[in-house]
Amino acid sequence: MSVLAIVSLKNGQPTKGGLEAASYAAAYAKSLGTDAVALISGSIDGDGGLGATGVQRVLVHAGGITDSSQWAKLGAAAGLEIGADATVISHDHFGRAVGPRMAVRIGAGMVSGVTALPKSGLVRKNVFSGKAMADVAVKQAKAVYSVTPNAFGIASDGGVATTESFDAEVGAVREQVVSFHAASEDGQVPLPEADLVVSAGRGLKGPENWGIVEDLAQALGATTACSRPVSDIGWRPHHEHVGQTGITIRPNLYIAAGISGAIQHLAGVNQSKVIVVINTDPEAPFFKAADYGIVGDAFEVLPRLTAAVRALNS
Amino acid sequence: MKILVCVSQAPDTTSRIAFTEGGKVFESSGVQYIVNPYDEWYALVRGIELKESLGGSVTTVTVGSAACDPVIRKALAIGADDAVRLDVDPTDAMQVASLIAGYATDKGFDLILCGKETIDHNGSIVPAMVAEMMDWPFIALASKLEVNGRVASVQRESAGGTESVEVSLPLVLSAAKGMAEQRIPNMRGIMSARSKPLLVESGQAEPATEVQEFTLPPPKGACKIIPAEQAEELIRLLREEAKVI
Ligand SMILES: Cc1cc2nc3c(=O)[nH]c(=O)nc-3n(C[C@H](O)[C@H](O)[C@H](O)COP(=O)(O)OP(=O)(O)OC[C@H]3O[C@@H](n4cnc5c(N)ncnc54)[C@H](O)[C@@H]3O)c2cc1C
Ligand SMILES: Nc1ncnc2c1ncn2[C@@H]1O[C@H](COP(=O)(O)O)[C@@H](O)[C@H]1O
């Protein structure tokens, strides 16, 4: 028995989600007294930082595949090779395609979006958009877990992993990636991966006022987000929309200015570790979900916060 | 274009979340059920748009008891042609996927459109399982879908941006924001939905996982209010107390 981590690459390096999956696999393997093995497709420098997460071996498939059906076949073959009962993958577009396919292929039970290690046969995940948690039992001998972004963290105290080449029959390509468009040209961390997020809503009154939001984000090294009406009316790009019908995020810090805190908005952000709310209305529902609040005008408060961050950094 | 849209019901987002039987069962009394938003706003509407431009049909499939019928009628009112309900009250994604794949096999569908996830279980598992069971290609979190002959051009969310992917049909995909705009059913749609076919089939499939217990998160501590004139104090607290910056 060992634990397999399936790790996707971007520009020759493991993705953040891939490193989180490897860290989770390594910690779980350790709790079982066994080894964790990572599987990649493509090429990396050395062990690509995977050893540091606690993984002992990296199986390198040279093909650089992206097709979800090919990945499921590759993952199933690797699992068989190392005798894995548990497979761990990221809960992003990659894991949501490959994880369930692999579960079907190997007859495993799958629990998606886990937030903690399995314990006594149960694993925890968030349900009802973060309004409740479920402890789930897998009824099959094998399990596939996908790890919620930012829930588990990336370990860095491991060693160096050995790499070995691995090949398997993966079948034909049917999904062909033709191009990639970066969400932002200004080098911001993409929203689903961001640790720090500064977000604003209709209280900002118009797109011309977003400079104060961007300034604070830039000072903090944070990514900008917005409420749904703001992206619907075109004040901000669609990819910034967080909430029930937009992106779900889980940063360490979420600062919300001029957002009322409607339940559909909260559904996308209430798993943030620390929430700060800035609103002129002391009765705004968002304060109930916040850790820190400032009752005040965003047009005055945001620049003061930016100045304070810059003072701290200099 | 023969299109199947997977439609599930979900508790309205404003529902009170509570559990009974020692945390095992969701308390559904007094809960208003809606069409799972990703299924309705994105998958179903895009399916109907494709049918309108390319011809063909849109069938919806739902795994669930008769309690799902109002939600299925809503999907018909929005513009699906007919509906199938597989009469099993499911507890797990593997079970739902087996029933859907079992139904869809050999029916000649070109596309199976799902939502990104159900807003109660937040699984995001069923769609890719259906794809694997059918041995079809699959794209998760698709925000755009165009079909040209037997090739679909799809955009999907990916780390740091969007990817354009070309995929051969038949295809399963899960739809996210951007795929289509919400449609409100009009009176004619609502009237005609009453007489559209809703076929009920029995079925059987085993779940692969089981929820042992639901729990509510611990209540959030009180919000610490910082006076607006001392906004700088917030930054100090974020660094020294919360340790997040
Ligand atoms: C099915 C469904 C799905 C939805 N999905 C989403 C979703 O994914 N994401 C989402 O965000 N919404 C979603 N919504 C919409 C949601 O219900 C709210 O309407 C929306 O979040 C409100 O946006 P807002 O807070 O920016 O605007 P408002 O509700 O108009 O709030 C503006 C806030 O700014 C404050 N304010 C005004 N001036 C200032 C100032 N100078 N300084 C500081 N504060 C100020 C006001 O007091 C107010 O609280 C959804 C709705 C439905 C029905
Ligand atoms: N009971 C169900 N009946 C029909 N479709 C479903 C059902 N459950 C899930 N789906 C489809 O699969 C998608 C993802 O669901 P899930 O994997 O449960 O998050 C949903 O958005 C639906 O399109």
PDB file of N, CA, C and O in Angstrom, chain A residues 93 96 101 105 108 112 122 125 127-129 131 133 135 137 139 174-176 178-179 181 183 190 193 196 238 241 244-245 289 291-293 304-305, chain B residues 13 38 94 117 119-124 132 135-136 138 160-162 164 166 177 208-210 212-215 217 220 224 226 229 231-232 241:
ATOM      1  N   HIS A  93      -9.602  22.409 -12.465  1.00  0.00           N
ATOM      2  CA  HIS A  93     -10.176  21.859 -13.703  1.00  0.00           C
ATOM      3  C   HIS A  93      -9.524  20.531 -14.063  1.00  0.00           C
ATOM      4  O   HIS A  93     -10.153  19.655 -14.649  1.00  0.00           O
ATOM      5  N   ARG A  96     -10.797  17.812 -11.412  1.00  0.00           N
ATOM      6  CA  ARG A  96     -12.230  17.550 -11.571  1.00  0.00           C
ATOM      7  C   ARG A  96     -12.501  16.711 -12.818  1.00  0.00           C
ATOM      8  O   ARG A  96     -13.573  16.133 -12.957  1.00  0.00           O
ATOM      9  N   ARG A 101     -12.651  10.296 -13.365  1.00  0.00           N
ATOM     10  CA  ARG A 101     -12.422   9.296 -14.414  1.00  0.00           C
ATOM     11  C   ARG A 101     -11.603   8.151 -13.837  1.00  0.00           C
ATOM     12  O   ARG A 101     -11.879   6.973 -14.096  1.00  0.00           O
ATOM     13  N   ARG A 105     -12.376   4.149 -13.345  1.00  0.00           N
ATOM     14  CA  ARG A 105     -11.463   3.175 -13.964  1.00  0.00           C
ATOM     15  C   ARG A 105     -10.974   2.122 -12.983  1.00  0.00           C
ATOM     16  O   ARG A 105     -10.864   0.951 -13.310  1.00  0.00           O
ATOM     17  N   ALA A 108     -12.799   2.987  -7.552  1.00  0.00           N
ATOM     18  CA  ALA A 108     -12.587   3.629  -6.249  1.00  0.00           C
ATOM     19  C   ALA A 108     -13.781   4.499  -5.882  1.00  0.00           C
ATOM     20  O   ALA A 108     -14.542   4.918  -6.746  1.00  0.00           O
ATOM     21  N   SER A 112     -14.399  14.583  -3.118  1.00  0.00           N
ATOM     22  CA  SER A 112     -13.788  15.761  -3.736  1.00  0.00           C
ATOM     23  C   SER A 112     -13.727  16.910  -2.754  1.00  0.00           C
ATOM     24  O   SER A 112     -14.540  17.012  -1.836  1.00  0.00           O
ATOM     25  N   LEU A 122     -12.689   8.189   7.846  1.00  0.00           N
ATOM     26  CA  LEU A 122     -13.545   9.296   7.414  1.00  0.00           C
ATOM     27  C   LEU A 122     -12.693  10.453   6.923  1.00  0.00           C
ATOM     28  O   LEU A 122     -11.612  10.711   7.452  1.00  0.00           O
ATOM     29  N   LYS A 125     -14.984  17.195   4.191  1.00  0.00           N
ATOM     30  CA  LYS A 125     -15.059  18.158   3.089  1.00  0.00           C
ATOM     31  C   LYS A 125     -16.133  19.183   3.417  1.00  0.00           C
ATOM     32  O   LYS A 125     -16.984  18.945   4.276  1.00  0.00           O
ATOM     33  N   VAL A 127     -19.471  21.281   2.448  1.00  0.00           N
ATOM     34  CA  VAL A 127     -20.664  21.135   1.616  1.00  0.00           C
ATOM     35  C   VAL A 127     -21.556  22.365   1.798  1.00  0.00           C
ATOM     36  O   VAL A 127     -21.278  23.201   2.648  1.00  0.00           O
ATOM     37  N   PHE A 128     -22.610  22.445   1.017  1.00  0.00           N
ATOM     38  CA  PHE A 128     -23.518  23.593   1.063  1.00  0.00           C
ATOM     39  C   PHE A 128     -22.715  24.893   0.965  1.00  0.00           C
ATOM     40  O   PHE A 128     -22.905  25.826   1.750  1.00  0.00           O
ATOM     41  N   SER A 129     -21.795  24.927   0.002  1.00  0.00           N
ATOM     42  CA  SER A 129     -20.983  26.112  -0.267  1.00  0.00           C
ATOM     43  C   SER A 129     -20.342  26.669   1.004  1.00  0.00           C
ATOM     44  O   SER A 129     -20.345  27.876   1.221  1.00  0.00           O
ATOM     45  N   LYS A 131     -21.283  26.201   4.095  1.00  0.00           N
ATOM     46  CA  LYS A 131     -22.164  26.415   5.242  1.00  0.00           C
ATOM     47  C   LYS A 131     -22.237  25.187   6.148  1.00  0.00           C
ATOM     48  O   LYS A 131     -22.834  25.226   7.218  1.00  0.00           O
ATOM     49  N   MET A 133     -20.066  21.034   6.968  1.00  0.00           N
ATOM     50  CA  MET A 133     -18.998  20.110   6.646  1.00  0.00           C
ATOM     51  C   MET A 133     -19.564  18.700   6.677  1.00  0.00           C
ATOM     52  O   MET A 133     -20.493  18.420   7.435  1.00  0.00           O
ATOM     53  N   ASP A 135     -18.424  14.499   6.978  1.00  0.00           N
ATOM     54  CA  ASP A 135     -17.413  13.465   7.148  1.00  0.00           C
ATOM     55  C   ASP A 135     -17.862  12.271   6.318  1.00  0.00           C
ATOM     56  O   ASP A 135     -18.933  11.716   6.540  1.00  0.00           O
ATOM     57  N   ALA A 137     -17.324   8.522   4.363  1.00  0.00           N
ATOM     58  CA  ALA A 137     -16.653   7.219   4.354  1.00  0.00           C
ATOM     59  C   ALA A 137     -16.614   6.702   2.926  1.00  0.00           C
ATOM     60  O   ALA A 137     -17.592   6.822   2.186  1.00  0.00           O
ATOM     61  N   LYS A 139     -16.622   3.535   0.568  1.00  0.00           N
ATOM     62  CA  LYS A 139     -17.075   2.156   0.755  1.00  0.00           C
ATOM     63  C   LYS A 139     -16.317   1.147  -0.100  1.00  0.00           C
ATOM     64  O   LYS A 139     -16.614  -0.043  -0.064  1.00  0.00           O
ATOM     65  N   ARG A 174      -8.097  12.970 -27.658  1.00  0.00           N
ATOM     66  CA  ARG A 174      -9.336  13.518 -28.216  1.00  0.00           C
ATOM     67  C   ARG A 174      -9.553  14.962 -27.784  1.00  0.00           C
ATOM     68  O   ARG A 174     -10.346  15.673 -28.353  1.00  0.00           O
ATOM     69  N   GLU A 175      -8.832  15.374 -26.715  1.00  0.00           N
ATOM     70  CA  GLU A 175      -8.954  16.755 -26.230  1.00  0.00           C
ATOM     71  C   GLU A 175      -7.620  17.452 -26.509  1.00  0.00           C
ATOM     72  O   GLU A 175      -6.603  17.075 -25.946  1.00  0.00           O
ATOM     73  N   GLN A 176      -7.645  18.428 -27.391  1.00  0.00           N
ATOM     74  CA  GLN A 176      -6.400  19.062 -27.825  1.00  0.00           C
ATOM     75  C   GLN A 176      -6.370  20.510 -27.355  1.00  0.00           C
ATOM     76  O   GLN A 176      -7.200  21.309 -27.797  1.00  0.00           O
ATOM     77  N   VAL A 178      -5.404  24.095 -27.633  1.00  0.00           N
ATOM     78  CA  VAL A 178      -4.872  24.870 -28.752  1.00  0.00           C
ATOM     79  C   VAL A 178      -4.254  26.197 -28.328  1.00  0.00           C
ATOM     80  O   VAL A 178      -3.328  26.677 -28.969  1.00  0.00           O
ATOM     81  N   SER A 179      -4.741  26.805 -27.256  1.00  0.00           N
ATOM     82  CA  SER A 179      -4.101  28.050 -26.816  1.00  0.00           C
ATOM     83  C   SER A 179      -4.459  28.351 -25.371  1.00  0.00           C
ATOM     84  O   SER A 179      -5.367  27.768 -24.797  1.00  0.00           O
ATOM     85  N   HIS A 181      -4.909  31.795 -22.680  1.00  0.00           N
ATOM     86  CA  HIS A 181      -4.957  33.244 -22.499  1.00  0.00           C
ATOM     87  C   HIS A 181      -4.824  33.540 -21.015  1.00  0.00           C
ATOM     88  O   HIS A 181      -5.687  33.118 -20.231  1.00  0.00           O
ATOM     89  N   ALA A 183      -5.209  35.307 -17.546  1.00  0.00           N
ATOM     90  CA  ALA A 183      -6.327  36.112 -17.047  1.00  0.00           C
ATOM     91  C   ALA A 183      -5.905  37.559 -16.848  1.00  0.00           C
ATOM     92  O   ALA A 183      -6.678  38.476 -17.039  1.00  0.00           O
ATOM     93  N   PRO A 190      -3.378  34.348 -10.037  1.00  0.00           N
ATOM     94  CA  PRO A 190      -4.777  34.108 -10.397  1.00  0.00           C
ATOM     95  C   PRO A 190      -5.658  33.917  -9.162  1.00  0.00           C
ATOM     96  O   PRO A 190      -5.226  33.353  -8.160  1.00  0.00           O
ATOM     97  N   GLU A 193      -5.913  30.889  -6.832  1.00  0.00           N
ATOM     98  CA  GLU A 193      -4.694  30.506  -6.118  1.00  0.00           C
ATOM     99  C   GLU A 193      -4.206  31.580  -5.163  1.00  0.00           C
ATOM    100  O   GLU A 193      -3.211  31.396  -4.472  1.00  0.00           O
ATOM    101  N   LEU A 196      -4.016  36.395  -0.852  1.00  0.00           N
ATOM    102  CA  LEU A 196      -4.553  37.676  -0.393  1.00  0.00           C
ATOM    103  C   LEU A 196      -5.447  38.230  -1.496  1.00  0.00           C
ATOM    104  O   LEU A 196      -5.038  38.279  -2.652  1.00  0.00           O
ATOM    105  N   HIS A 238     -15.147  39.652 -16.087  1.00  0.00           N
ATOM    106  CA  HIS A 238     -15.914  38.532 -15.535  1.00  0.00           C
ATOM    107  C   HIS A 238     -15.113  37.605 -14.650  1.00  0.00           C
ATOM    108  O   HIS A 238     -15.636  37.039 -13.691  1.00  0.00           O
ATOM    109  N   HIS A 241     -15.320  37.880 -10.784  1.00  0.00           N
ATOM    110  CA  HIS A 241     -16.577  37.660 -10.044  1.00  0.00           C
ATOM    111  C   HIS A 241     -16.472  36.450  -9.119  1.00  0.00           C
ATOM    112  O   HIS A 241     -16.261  35.334  -9.559  1.00  0.00           O
ATOM    113  N   GLN A 244     -21.450  32.430  -5.451  1.00  0.00           N
ATOM    114  CA  GLN A 244     -22.227  31.272  -5.839  1.00  0.00           C
ATOM    115  C   GLN A 244     -22.126  30.942  -7.326  1.00  0.00           C
ATOM    116  O   GLN A 244     -21.961  29.803  -7.716  1.00  0.00           O
ATOM    117  N   THR A 245     -22.254  31.970  -8.171  1.00  0.00           N
ATOM    118  CA  THR A 245     -22.253  31.726  -9.605  1.00  0.00           C
ATOM    119  C   THR A 245     -20.923  32.105 -10.249  1.00  0.00           C
ATOM    120  O   THR A 245     -20.781  32.035 -11.461  1.00  0.00           O
ATOM    121  N   ALA A 289     -20.175  37.983   9.034  1.00  0.00           N
ATOM    122  CA  ALA A 289     -19.253  36.947   8.575  1.00  0.00           C
ATOM    123  C   ALA A 289     -17.803  37.401   8.690  1.00  0.00           C
ATOM    124  O   ALA A 289     -16.895  36.675   8.309  1.00  0.00           O
ATOM    125  N   ASP A 291     -14.162  39.000  10.390  1.00  0.00           N
ATOM    126  CA  ASP A 291     -13.300  38.952  11.567  1.00  0.00           C
ATOM    127  C   ASP A 291     -12.960  40.372  12.019  1.00  0.00           C
ATOM    128  O   ASP A 291     -12.878  40.647  13.201  1.00  0.00           O
ATOM    129  N   TYR A 292     -12.721  41.252  11.031  1.00  0.00           N
ATOM    130  CA  TYR A 292     -12.427  42.646  11.329  1.00  0.00           C
ATOM    131  C   TYR A 292     -13.337  43.511  10.472  1.00  0.00           C
ATOM    132  O   TYR A 292     -13.616  43.165   9.316  1.00  0.00           O
ATOM    133  N   GLY A 293     -13.791  44.620  11.042  1.00  0.00           N
ATOM    134  CA  GLY A 293     -14.658  45.488  10.269  1.00  0.00           C
ATOM    135  C   GLY A 293     -14.305  46.950  10.477  1.00  0.00           C
ATOM    136  O   GLY A 293     -13.836  47.338  11.554  1.00  0.00           O
ATOM    137  N   ARG A 304      -6.083  55.014   3.104  1.00  0.00           N
ATOM    138  CA  ARG A 304      -5.344  54.989   4.383  1.00  0.00           C
ATOM    139  C   ARG A 304      -4.728  53.625   4.613  1.00  0.00           C
ATOM    140  O   ARG A 304      -3.611  53.513   5.129  1.00  0.00           O
ATOM    141  N   LEU A 305      -5.450  52.585   4.257  1.00  0.00           N
ATOM    142  CA  LEU A 305      -4.902  51.236   4.424  1.00  0.00           C
ATOM    143  C   LEU A 305      -3.683  51.051   3.517  1.00  0.00           C
ATOM    144  O   LEU A 305      -2.665  50.492   3.923  1.00  0.00           O
TER     145      LEU A 305
ATOM    146  N   THR B  13     -30.413  28.883  -2.391  1.00  0.00           N
ATOM    147  CA  THR B  13     -29.205  29.341  -1.685  1.00  0.00           C
ATOM    148  C   THR B  13     -29.485  30.019  -0.352  1.00  0.00           C
ATOM    149  O   THR B  13     -28.611  30.078   0.502  1.00  0.00           O
ATOM    150  N   TYR B  38     -25.962  26.042 -11.799  1.00  0.00           N
ATOM    151  CA  TYR B  38     -25.036  25.767 -12.910  1.00  0.00           C
ATOM    152  C   TYR B  38     -25.716  24.953 -14.015  1.00  0.00           C
ATOM    153  O   TYR B  38     -25.403  25.113 -15.193  1.00  0.00           O
ATOM    154  N   MET B  94     -21.112   8.343  -7.772  1.00  0.00           N
ATOM    155  CA  MET B  94     -20.913   7.135  -8.590  1.00  0.00           C
ATOM    156  C   MET B  94     -22.271   6.553  -8.984  1.00  0.00           C
ATOM    157  O   MET B  94     -22.481   6.103 -10.117  1.00  0.00           O
ATOM    158  N   GLU B 117     -21.013  21.999 -10.659  1.00  0.00           N
ATOM    159  CA  GLU B 117     -21.187  21.202  -9.439  1.00  0.00           C
ATOM    160  C   GLU B 117     -22.576  21.454  -8.884  1.00  0.00           C
ATOM    161  O   GLU B 117     -23.226  22.427  -9.233  1.00  0.00           O
ATOM    162  N   ILE B 119     -24.844  22.606  -5.772  1.00  0.00           N
ATOM    163  CA  ILE B 119     -24.495  23.548  -4.710  1.00  0.00           C
ATOM    164  C   ILE B 119     -24.786  22.999  -3.321  1.00  0.00           C
ATOM    165  O   ILE B 119     -24.508  23.652  -2.337  1.00  0.00           O
ATOM    166  N   ASP B 120     -25.332  21.786  -3.222  1.00  0.00           N
ATOM    167  CA  ASP B 120     -25.448  21.186  -1.887  1.00  0.00           C
ATOM    168  C   ASP B 120     -24.231  20.308  -1.568  1.00  0.00           C
ATOM    169  O   ASP B 120     -23.525  20.545  -0.604  1.00  0.00           O
ATOM    170  N   HIS B 121     -23.947  19.325  -2.404  1.00  0.00           N
ATOM    171  CA  HIS B 121     -22.801  18.453  -2.097  1.00  0.00           C
ATOM    172  C   HIS B 121     -21.477  18.989  -2.617  1.00  0.00           C
ATOM    173  O   HIS B 121     -20.420  18.515  -2.219  1.00  0.00           O
ATOM    174  N   ASN B 122     -21.511  19.976  -3.518  1.00  0.00           N
ATOM    175  CA  ASN B 122     -20.284  20.545  -4.066  1.00  0.00           C
ATOM    176  C   ASN B 122     -19.314  19.460  -4.515  1.00  0.00           C
ATOM    177  O   ASN B 122     -18.125  19.498  -4.191  1.00  0.00           O
ATOM    178  N   GLY B 123     -19.837  18.509  -5.289  1.00  0.00           N
ATOM    179  CA  GLY B 123     -19.012  17.371  -5.674  1.00  0.00           C
ATOM    180  C   GLY B 123     -18.123  17.656  -6.868  1.00  0.00           C
ATOM    181  O   GLY B 123     -16.917  17.497  -6.821  1.00  0.00           O
ATOM    182  N   SER B 124     -18.743  18.089  -7.970  1.00  0.00           N
ATOM    183  CA  SER B 124     -17.988  18.246  -9.221  1.00  0.00           C
ATOM    184  C   SER B 124     -17.397  16.907  -9.647  1.00  0.00           C
ATOM    185  O   SER B 124     -16.256  16.845 -10.090  1.00  0.00           O
ATOM    186  N   GLU B 132     -16.228   8.933 -18.331  1.00  0.00           N
ATOM    187  CA  GLU B 132     -15.396   7.724 -18.289  1.00  0.00           C
ATOM    188  C   GLU B 132     -16.245   6.484 -18.554  1.00  0.00           C
ATOM    189  O   GLU B 132     -15.828   5.570 -19.263  1.00  0.00           O
ATOM    190  N   ASP B 135     -16.837   6.305 -22.070  1.00  0.00           N
ATOM    191  CA  ASP B 135     -15.591   6.425 -22.828  1.00  0.00           C
ATOM    192  C   ASP B 135     -15.656   7.568 -23.845  1.00  0.00           C
ATOM    193  O   ASP B 135     -15.306   7.424 -25.012  1.00  0.00           O
ATOM    194  N   TRP B 136     -16.124   8.725 -23.384  1.00  0.00           N
ATOM    195  CA  TRP B 136     -16.155   9.942 -24.196  1.00  0.00           C
ATOM    196  C   TRP B 136     -15.132  10.926 -23.639  1.00  0.00           C
ATOM    197  O   TRP B 136     -14.787  10.870 -22.463  1.00  0.00           O
ATOM    198  N   PHE B 138     -13.933  14.622 -22.189  1.00  0.00           N
ATOM    199  CA  PHE B 138     -14.591  15.436 -21.149  1.00  0.00           C
ATOM    200  C   PHE B 138     -13.819  16.725 -20.933  1.00  0.00           C
ATOM    201  O   PHE B 138     -12.597  16.732 -20.912  1.00  0.00           O
ATOM    202  N   GLY B 160      -4.564  30.373 -13.841  1.00  0.00           N
ATOM    203  CA  GLY B 160      -4.089  31.656 -14.321  1.00  0.00           C
ATOM    204  C   GLY B 160      -4.716  32.164 -15.597  1.00  0.00           C
ATOM    205  O   GLY B 160      -4.232  33.125 -16.179  1.00  0.00           O
ATOM    206  N   GLY B 161      -5.767  31.540 -16.067  1.00  0.00           N
ATOM    207  CA  GLY B 161      -6.398  32.060 -17.272  1.00  0.00           C
ATOM    208  C   GLY B 161      -7.390  31.093 -17.863  1.00  0.00           C
ATOM    209  O   GLY B 161      -7.988  30.293 -17.153  1.00  0.00           O
ATOM    210  N   THR B 162      -7.579  31.204 -19.190  1.00  0.00           N
ATOM    211  CA  THR B 162      -8.475  30.264 -19.848  1.00  0.00           C
ATOM    212  C   THR B 162      -7.716  29.551 -20.968  1.00  0.00           C
ATOM    213  O   THR B 162      -6.845  30.131 -21.605  1.00  0.00           O
ATOM    214  N   SER B 164      -8.132  27.287 -24.567  1.00  0.00           N
ATOM    215  CA  SER B 164      -9.014  26.868 -25.650  1.00  0.00           C
ATOM    216  C   SER B 164      -8.657  25.436 -26.000  1.00  0.00           C
ATOM    217  O   SER B 164      -7.487  25.109 -26.174  1.00  0.00           O
ATOM    218  N   GLU B 166      -9.825  21.926 -28.379  1.00  0.00           N
ATOM    219  CA  GLU B 166     -10.655  21.337 -29.440  1.00  0.00           C
ATOM    220  C   GLU B 166     -10.880  19.873 -29.128  1.00  0.00           C
ATOM    221  O   GLU B 166      -9.950  19.147 -28.798  1.00  0.00           O
ATOM    222  N   LYS B 177     -19.607  29.589 -15.271  1.00  0.00           N
ATOM    223  CA  LYS B 177     -19.976  30.948 -15.648  1.00  0.00           C
ATOM    224  C   LYS B 177     -19.402  31.337 -17.008  1.00  0.00           C
ATOM    225  O   LYS B 177     -18.263  31.000 -17.310  1.00  0.00           O
ATOM    226  N   ALA B 208     -20.605   4.609  -3.880  1.00  0.00           N
ATOM    227  CA  ALA B 208     -19.233   4.215  -3.522  1.00  0.00           C
ATOM    228  C   ALA B 208     -18.742   4.952  -2.286  1.00  0.00           C
ATOM    229  O   ALA B 208     -17.682   4.645  -1.754  1.00  0.00           O
ATOM    230  N   THR B 209     -19.536   5.951  -1.843  1.00  0.00           N
ATOM    231  CA  THR B 209     -19.170   6.692  -0.632  1.00  0.00           C
ATOM    232  C   THR B 209     -20.444   6.923   0.176  1.00  0.00           C
ATOM    233  O   THR B 209     -21.550   6.770  -0.343  1.00  0.00           O
ATOM    234  N   GLU B 210     -20.252   7.308   1.435  1.00  0.00           N
ATOM    235  CA  GLU B 210     -21.413   7.547   2.288  1.00  0.00           C
ATOM    236  C   GLU B 210     -21.084   8.657   3.287  1.00  0.00           C
ATOM    237  O   GLU B 210     -20.035   8.601   3.942  1.00  0.00           O
ATOM    238  N   GLN B 212     -21.151  10.123   6.691  1.00  0.00           N
ATOM    239  CA  GLN B 212     -21.423   9.611   8.037  1.00  0.00           C
ATOM    240  C   GLN B 212     -22.058  10.685   8.900  1.00  0.00           C
ATOM    241  O   GLN B 212     -22.905  10.402   9.718  1.00  0.00           O
ATOM    242  N   GLU B 213     -21.578  11.911   8.733  1.00  0.00           N
ATOM    243  CA  GLU B 213     -22.125  12.966   9.579  1.00  0.00           C
ATOM    244  C   GLU B 213     -21.911  14.338   8.950  1.00  0.00           C
ATOM    245  O   GLU B 213     -20.849  14.624   8.402  1.00  0.00           O
ATOM    246  N   PHE B 214     -22.948  15.165   9.020  1.00  0.00           N
ATOM    247  CA  PHE B 214     -22.818  16.573   8.655  1.00  0.00           C
ATOM    248  C   PHE B 214     -22.640  17.368   9.934  1.00  0.00           C
ATOM    249  O   PHE B 214     -23.280  17.073  10.954  1.00  0.00           O
ATOM    250  N   THR B 215     -21.778  18.387   9.894  1.00  0.00           N
ATOM    251  CA  THR B 215     -21.683  19.280  11.044  1.00  0.00           C
ATOM    252  C   THR B 215     -21.700  20.715  10.559  1.00  0.00           C
ATOM    253  O   THR B 215     -21.331  21.002   9.416  1.00  0.00           O
ATOM    254  N   PRO B 217     -20.246  24.580  10.871  1.00  0.00           N
ATOM    255  CA  PRO B 217     -18.992  25.168  11.327  1.00  0.00           C
ATOM    256  C   PRO B 217     -19.218  25.876  12.653  1.00  0.00           C
ATOM    257  O   PRO B 217     -20.319  26.357  12.922  1.00  0.00           O
ATOM    258  N   LYS B 220     -18.878  31.929  14.131  1.00  0.00           N
ATOM    259  CA  LYS B 220     -17.776  32.879  13.943  1.00  0.00           C
ATOM    260  C   LYS B 220     -17.701  33.783  15.168  1.00  0.00           C
ATOM    261  O   LYS B 220     -18.722  34.234  15.669  1.00  0.00           O
ATOM    262  N   LYS B 224     -14.350  42.202  15.049  1.00  0.00           N
ATOM    263  CA  LYS B 224     -13.660  43.282  15.753  1.00  0.00           C
ATOM    264  C   LYS B 224     -13.790  44.559  14.930  1.00  0.00           C
ATOM    265  O   LYS B 224     -13.329  44.607  13.792  1.00  0.00           O
ATOM    266  N   ILE B 226     -12.927  48.308  13.992  1.00  0.00           N
ATOM    267  CA  ILE B 226     -11.852  49.285  14.135  1.00  0.00           C
ATOM    268  C   ILE B 226     -12.395  50.642  13.666  1.00  0.00           C
ATOM    269  O   ILE B 226     -12.967  50.732  12.588  1.00  0.00           O
ATOM    270  N   GLU B 229     -11.233  56.256  11.749  1.00  0.00           N
ATOM    271  CA  GLU B 229     -10.116  57.218  11.856  1.00  0.00           C
ATOM    272  C   GLU B 229      -8.822  56.498  12.208  1.00  0.00           C
ATOM    273  O   GLU B 229      -7.747  57.071  12.136  1.00  0.00           O
ATOM    274  N   ALA B 231      -7.809  53.524  10.777  1.00  0.00           N
ATOM    275  CA  ALA B 231      -7.726  52.451   9.791  1.00  0.00           C
ATOM    276  C   ALA B 231      -6.355  51.761   9.805  1.00  0.00           C
ATOM    277  O   ALA B 231      -6.246  50.564   9.578  1.00  0.00           O
ATOM    278  N   GLU B 232      -5.302  52.527  10.121  1.00  0.00           N
ATOM    279  CA  GLU B 232      -3.943  51.968  10.133  1.00  0.00           C
ATOM    280  C   GLU B 232      -3.821  50.811  11.129  1.00  0.00           C
ATOM    281  O   GLU B 232      -3.031  49.885  10.928  1.00  0.00           O
ATOM    282  N   GLU B 241      -1.677  40.143  14.854  1.00  0.00           N
ATOM    283  CA  GLU B 241      -2.655  39.281  15.525  1.00  0.00           C
ATOM    284  C   GLU B 241      -3.093  38.149  14.595  1.00  0.00           C
ATOM    285  O   GLU B 241      -2.946  36.977  14.902  1.00  0.00           O
TER     286      GLU B 241
END
